[in-house]
Every structure is written in C-alpha cells, then in structure tokens.
Amino acid sequence: MLRPALLAAALAAAFPAHADADLDALRTEIRDMKAAYEARIQALEARLQQAETAAAQPQPSPETQTRGGFNPEVSLILQGRYAHLENRAERGIGGFMAADGHEHGGGGRGFSVDGSELVLSASIDPYFRGYLNAVLADGEVEVEEAWAQTTGLGQGFTIKGGRFKSGIGYQNEQHAHAWDFATNNLVYAALFGEGYAQDGVQLKWLAPTDTFLEFGAELGAGGAFPGTNNDGNGAGSVALFGHVGGDVGASNSWRAGLSWLRAKPRGREFEGHDVNEVETAGDFSGKSRTWLADFVWKWAPDGNPTQRNFKFAAEYFQRKESGTLACDDADPADPGLCSGGLAAPFMADQSGFYAQAVYQFMPRWRAGYRYDRLFRGDVLFNGADAGDAFESLADHDPKRHSLMLDYSPSEFSRLRLQYTLDQAMAGVDENQFYVQYIYSLGSHGAHKF
C-alpha cells in the first residue's frame, strides 16, 4: 500500500494545479444551469395559473376573437302572401276593443308583403350579446327588437335590456315567419294585435335541475297595447312568467307555463260605431290585468323530427280591465250616444283560447288545424251592457277554424296553403284562402321550443 505522502505526490503529478480552476468553473456552470431551469419552471407555472384563471372567465365567441372585427350573424327573411277574402268591409273582432298592434304590412285582400325581417346578432364581448330585428314593410322600417343580453352572470341568471318580445305565453316570443299558420290566432290578435313587446328590462333565471324550470320578470314602458305610452318615469307595465317542462321517454317532450301582465293605459284610443251607426271615437284610461296559461306537447320518433313529428299547442287567457271610457261622436251634427262628449266608468272581464295541432306526415310536408275561440264575457259602460251603446262591443263570441298544408323544399324555404272559416265578427261567416311564401337568407338561429 502506498503511503499518504506518496499518494499525494502521485495525484499531484496526475492532476496539474490548474485542475482546481476547471472544477470551480464546472461547478459555476452547473449552478447557472440550475438557476435558469428553476426560472423557466417558475415562468411555466405562472403561465399555467394565468391560463386556468382565464378559462374560468366567460370566453368570447369566434366573431370577437379578432380585435376590432365586426362579423355578426346576418339573415334576411322574405315573407309574403296572396289572400282571397270574401268580405270587403274592415275586419275586426266583435265584442273586443281593437288592438292596435302591427300586422307586418299584411292583412288585406290580394297580394301583399307581410314584411321582410333583417336580423343581426353577435357577441359584443365576453359579457354581452346583441340582437337587432328590423321589419321592412310598405316603405318603412320598424325596429321590432333591439336588445343586449348578459352571457356571464352565471348561476342560471340572465338580464336583457332594450326592446324585446316579452317572455309571457308561448307564441309571443315567436316572429311571424315562425308561426305554424299564415295568420295570427284570435287570442293574440285580441290581446296584443300581434304580440307583446317591451321597452325595458328582463330578468330570467334557469334552475339547475333535470326538469326544465325557468322564471322571469319584466319592467317596461308599457307603450304597447293593452297599455299606452304614458311619457312617465316609472314602469308602465310589469310582467311575470314561469315555465316548466321535460321529456317523456325518448320521443316526447312538453312545456307548460303561466304568465301575468299588468298595464296602465292612459288615453288608449278607441274607434267604432254606436248603436245608431254614428262614428264614435274615444279613449280608455285605467287598469289592465291579463293571465295567460300555455301548454305544448311535441312528439318525434326517438327524438328525430326529420321524418315525422307532431306538435300540439294551446293557450288560454283571462283579461280584466277597469277605468273610464271617454267618447265623442265624429260628426257633432249627427246626434248619437256620445254627442257633446261623454266619460263614464268602463269594465270588461273577457277570456278565450286557441288550440292547434301540426303533423309532419312525411319529410318536408306538414298539415295542421287550429281552433280559436273568444268569450266576450261582461263588458259594462256607464253601468249598462256596453253592447247597448257600441255596435263593435255587442255580445258576440268570435271563433275561427283554420286548415293549413305547407311544403318546405329545404330548411330555408316554405310554401303554405291555408283555408279559414272566419266568424270573428257578429253575423259574418267568411271563407278565407291564403297562399304564403317564407324564405330565409343567411345565418339564422334556431327557433325556441
């Protein structure tokens, strides 16, 4: 065995003195590499944390990914019809005050353009979505809907503000091109003219349950019939609604709802004839309360509606109004009930319903039947039956029968034939025939249930 002194001498000979410096340099290089590696690990951990935080926030849709880009969904609905109507007289609904809602430019005899709709919608940012629906008819543009809706509140809550179709009832949120018939049902025609729109705000909550369950509340200006534009700071209308629904097996689904609408009309215009055939104009001021109950059932084999499907829908309403009706004869020289002006108490308690069934019996072909019925109920003016004073409010329960057949060459076009036996006015049984076309151009979102 070598002695320590000899071993040290041998090592010194094998490793020169400059070896210590090389070892120190190697140690320094290893320390630097370790520090750089740790720094990179820390940077990756920070980026991972940022990514996890961003993933928890609402994400913008593809059209908002490009900074400063404007790429909304755009669609154009072309809709028109030919109507063969027997009665040349102005049409109304007997026993009910005429609702002044628009009819998309249609409603007359012969050819007409029901109204073309231009629709734009897009995500505004990660927190809001915007929607615009403008109706083009008879050289005029009407903003039917223009709203912004939240997308990131969470917990099932959404807030919508602007002009929007109210969530009450079933058909109310549908645009005319989504109707199953060429004409509106008598319930909505009597209650709203076409449908009820709010200029205001809507809060909606969708419950996190397997059964579909949603509740909503709305505050609005209340300018649409049965309300009026009161030019006030407060809410002219309040609406509440709730819907529940679910599936029954793989082939059936349903939805039921209950809604309530309160409006405060001030000077709501009224035109008609008194019992002496004298033209009379006036206005109503008071309170209007409406209840709506709706029910929908859909069937499609194994949930696939492309070959065959069936839909049943029905809605019932109860409306009560009370206040003051002021009237005046249009021709003061022709004596009538309202000569010189008259303002007296007015009260109405009225109801009605519609029920319809539509069956797609083969791809692209559907047939449907709808029955409408209104009940004039109690209508009192100045303590007596209003029918004794006004011809248009005479005791009559309007009704209609409608049959339709439509063909859809594709999901973007539809042609429809319809026959209606109209008994909406007292003493008038009118046969009505309609031919309608509906074309959809561009991107168009799916319709509601």
Tab-separated table of N, CA and C in Angstrom, residues 351-404:
chain	number	residue	atom	x	y	z
A	351	SER	N	-112.284	36.445	-21.878
A	351	SER	CA	-111.385	35.297	-21.897
A	351	SER	C	-111.391	34.674	-23.290
A	352	GLY	N	-110.570	33.654	-23.476
A	352	GLY	CA	-110.530	32.950	-24.751
A	352	GLY	C	-109.371	31.969	-24.804
A	353	PHE	N	-109.315	31.195	-25.893
A	353	PHE	CA	-108.248	30.215	-26.044
A	353	PHE	C	-108.072	29.886	-27.519
A	354	TYR	N	-106.952	29.268	-27.816
A	354	TYR	CA	-106.769	28.607	-29.110
A	354	TYR	C	-106.095	27.270	-28.855
A	355	ALA	N	-106.352	26.322	-29.757
A	355	ALA	CA	-105.692	25.015	-29.708
A	355	ALA	C	-105.358	24.625	-31.139
A	356	GLN	N	-104.141	24.165	-31.340
A	356	GLN	CA	-103.710	23.811	-32.692
A	356	GLN	C	-102.864	22.545	-32.671
A	357	ALA	N	-102.920	21.813	-33.785
A	357	ALA	CA	-102.128	20.594	-33.943
A	357	ALA	C	-101.510	20.614	-35.329
A	358	VAL	N	-100.219	20.308	-35.406
A	358	VAL	CA	-99.489	20.282	-36.674
A	358	VAL	C	-98.748	18.957	-36.759
A	359	TYR	N	-98.929	18.255	-37.883
A	359	TYR	CA	-98.334	16.932	-38.061
A	359	TYR	C	-97.495	16.915	-39.335
A	360	GLN	N	-96.211	16.601	-39.172
A	360	GLN	CA	-95.348	16.366	-40.336
A	360	GLN	C	-95.452	14.880	-40.661
A	361	PHE	N	-96.216	14.558	-41.711
A	361	PHE	CA	-96.523	13.162	-42.026
A	361	PHE	C	-95.481	12.514	-42.923
A	362	MET	N	-94.626	13.313	-43.530
A	362	MET	CA	-93.500	12.814	-44.305
A	362	MET	C	-92.492	13.951	-44.420
A	363	PRO	N	-91.232	13.668	-44.767
A	363	PRO	CA	-90.244	14.740	-44.845
A	363	PRO	C	-90.727	15.887	-45.732
A	364	ARG	N	-90.628	17.097	-45.206
A	364	ARG	CA	-90.915	18.355	-45.913
A	364	ARG	C	-92.397	18.714	-45.967
A	365	TRP	N	-93.296	17.798	-45.614
A	365	TRP	CA	-94.726	18.073	-45.706
A	365	TRP	C	-95.362	18.084	-44.312
A	366	ARG	N	-96.185	19.126	-44.067
A	366	ARG	CA	-96.907	19.231	-42.800
A	366	ARG	C	-98.366	19.622	-43.065
A	367	ALA	N	-99.233	19.216	-42.166
A	367	ALA	CA	-100.638	19.614	-42.198
A	367	ALA	C	-101.045	20.017	-40.783
A	368	GLY	N	-101.960	20.991	-40.683
A	368	GLY	CA	-102.334	21.458	-39.360
A	368	GLY	C	-103.761	21.969	-39.291
A	369	TYR	N	-104.296	21.971	-38.062
A	369	TYR	CA	-105.637	22.506	-37.791
A	369	TYR	C	-105.556	23.366	-36.533
A	370	ARG	N	-106.266	24.517	-36.578
A	370	ARG	CA	-106.305	25.399	-35.408
A	370	ARG	C	-107.745	25.856	-35.159
A	371	TYR	N	-108.121	25.845	-33.889
A	371	TYR	CA	-109.436	26.332	-33.485
A	371	TYR	C	-109.240	27.484	-32.516
A	372	ASP	N	-109.837	28.634	-32.827
A	372	ASP	CA	-109.760	29.828	-31.987
A	372	ASP	C	-111.151	30.137	-31.442
A	373	ARG	N	-111.207	30.517	-30.165
A	373	ARG	CA	-112.499	30.869	-29.571
A	373	ARG	C	-112.287	31.931	-28.493
A	374	LEU	N	-113.049	33.012	-28.601
A	374	LEU	CA	-113.033	34.070	-27.598
A	374	LEU	C	-114.403	34.173	-26.950
A	375	PHE	N	-114.401	34.560	-25.674
A	375	PHE	CA	-115.642	34.744	-24.935
A	375	PHE	C	-115.732	36.206	-24.515
A	376	ARG	N	-116.717	36.891	-25.066
A	376	ARG	CA	-116.839	38.331	-24.836
A	376	ARG	C	-117.029	38.660	-23.364
A	377	GLY	N	-117.738	37.815	-22.628
A	377	GLY	CA	-117.881	38.000	-21.193
A	377	GLY	C	-118.686	39.235	-20.832
A	378	ASP	N	-118.355	39.829	-19.686
A	378	ASP	CA	-119.063	41.010	-19.191
A	378	ASP	C	-118.320	42.264	-19.623
A	379	VAL	N	-119.011	43.140	-20.349
A	379	VAL	CA	-118.454	44.426	-20.767
A	379	VAL	C	-119.486	45.495	-20.421
A	380	LEU	N	-119.162	46.346	-19.469
A	380	LEU	CA	-120.106	47.338	-18.961
A	380	LEU	C	-119.602	48.748	-19.231
A	381	PHE	N	-120.522	49.611	-19.675
A	381	PHE	CA	-120.210	51.024	-19.893
A	381	PHE	C	-121.306	51.862	-19.249
A	382	ASN	N	-120.904	52.720	-18.353
A	382	ASN	CA	-121.834	53.601	-17.646
A	382	ASN	C	-122.921	52.797	-16.929
A	383	GLY	N	-122.526	51.631	-16.389
A	383	GLY	CA	-123.430	50.825	-15.595
A	383	GLY	C	-124.322	49.898	-16.369
A	384	ALA	N	-124.248	49.918	-17.719
A	384	ALA	CA	-125.093	49.048	-18.543
A	384	ALA	C	-124.214	48.253	-19.496
A	385	ASP	N	-124.811	47.259	-20.160
A	385	ASP	CA	-124.063	46.461	-21.123
A	385	ASP	C	-123.520	47.362	-22.225
A	386	ALA	N	-122.220	47.258	-22.499
A	386	ALA	CA	-121.605	48.128	-23.497
A	386	ALA	C	-122.159	47.869	-24.890
A	387	GLY	N	-122.730	46.669	-25.123
A	387	GLY	CA	-123.334	46.374	-26.412
A	387	GLY	C	-124.554	47.228	-26.693
A	388	ASP	N	-125.176	47.786	-25.646
A	388	ASP	CA	-126.324	48.673	-25.843
A	388	ASP	C	-125.886	50.051	-26.303
A	389	ALA	N	-124.578	50.331	-26.192
A	389	ALA	CA	-124.069	51.644	-26.579
A	389	ALA	C	-123.210	51.595	-27.834
A	390	PHE	N	-122.397	50.526	-27.996
A	390	PHE	CA	-121.451	50.460	-29.117
A	390	PHE	C	-121.659	49.173	-29.905
A	391	GLU	N	-121.813	49.320	-31.209
A	391	GLU	CA	-122.030	48.162	-32.075
A	391	GLU	C	-120.855	47.197	-32.017
A	392	SER	N	-119.631	47.733	-31.979
A	392	SER	CA	-118.444	46.877	-32.007
A	392	SER	C	-118.257	46.103	-30.717
A	393	LEU	N	-118.940	46.487	-29.638
A	393	LEU	CA	-118.830	45.789	-28.362
A	393	LEU	C	-120.073	44.966	-28.057
A	394	ALA	N	-120.865	44.698	-29.092
A	394	ALA	CA	-122.071	43.901	-28.901
A	394	ALA	C	-121.717	42.483	-28.466
A	395	ASP	N	-122.669	41.811	-27.840
A	395	ASP	CA	-122.446	40.470	-27.301
A	395	ASP	C	-122.227	39.473	-28.448
A	396	HIS	N	-120.984	39.024	-28.611
A	396	HIS	CA	-120.621	38.056	-29.653
A	396	HIS	C	-119.363	37.323	-29.220
A	397	ASP	N	-119.357	35.996	-29.386
A	397	ASP	CA	-118.196	35.179	-29.056
A	397	ASP	C	-117.487	34.770	-30.353
A	398	PRO	N	-116.420	35.472	-30.725
A	398	PRO	CA	-115.741	35.197	-32.007
A	398	PRO	C	-115.107	33.814	-32.022
A	399	LYS	N	-115.033	33.233	-33.239
A	399	LYS	CA	-114.348	31.948	-33.395
A	399	LYS	C	-113.841	31.801	-34.826
A	400	ARG	N	-112.879	30.888	-35.004
A	400	ARG	CA	-112.286	30.599	-36.309
A	400	ARG	C	-111.895	29.129	-36.383
A	401	HIS	N	-111.990	28.579	-37.590
A	401	HIS	CA	-111.434	27.265	-37.909
A	401	HIS	C	-110.418	27.468	-39.021
A	402	SER	N	-109.210	26.908	-38.880
A	402	SER	CA	-108.173	27.066	-39.906
A	402	SER	C	-107.539	25.715	-40.213
A	403	LEU	N	-107.358	25.456	-41.516
A	403	LEU	CA	-106.650	24.277	-42.003
A	403	LEU	C	-105.480	24.741	-42.850
A	404	MET	N	-104.334	24.122	-42.687
A	404	MET	CA	-103.175	24.517	-43.481
A	404	MET	C	-102.402	23.286	-43.950
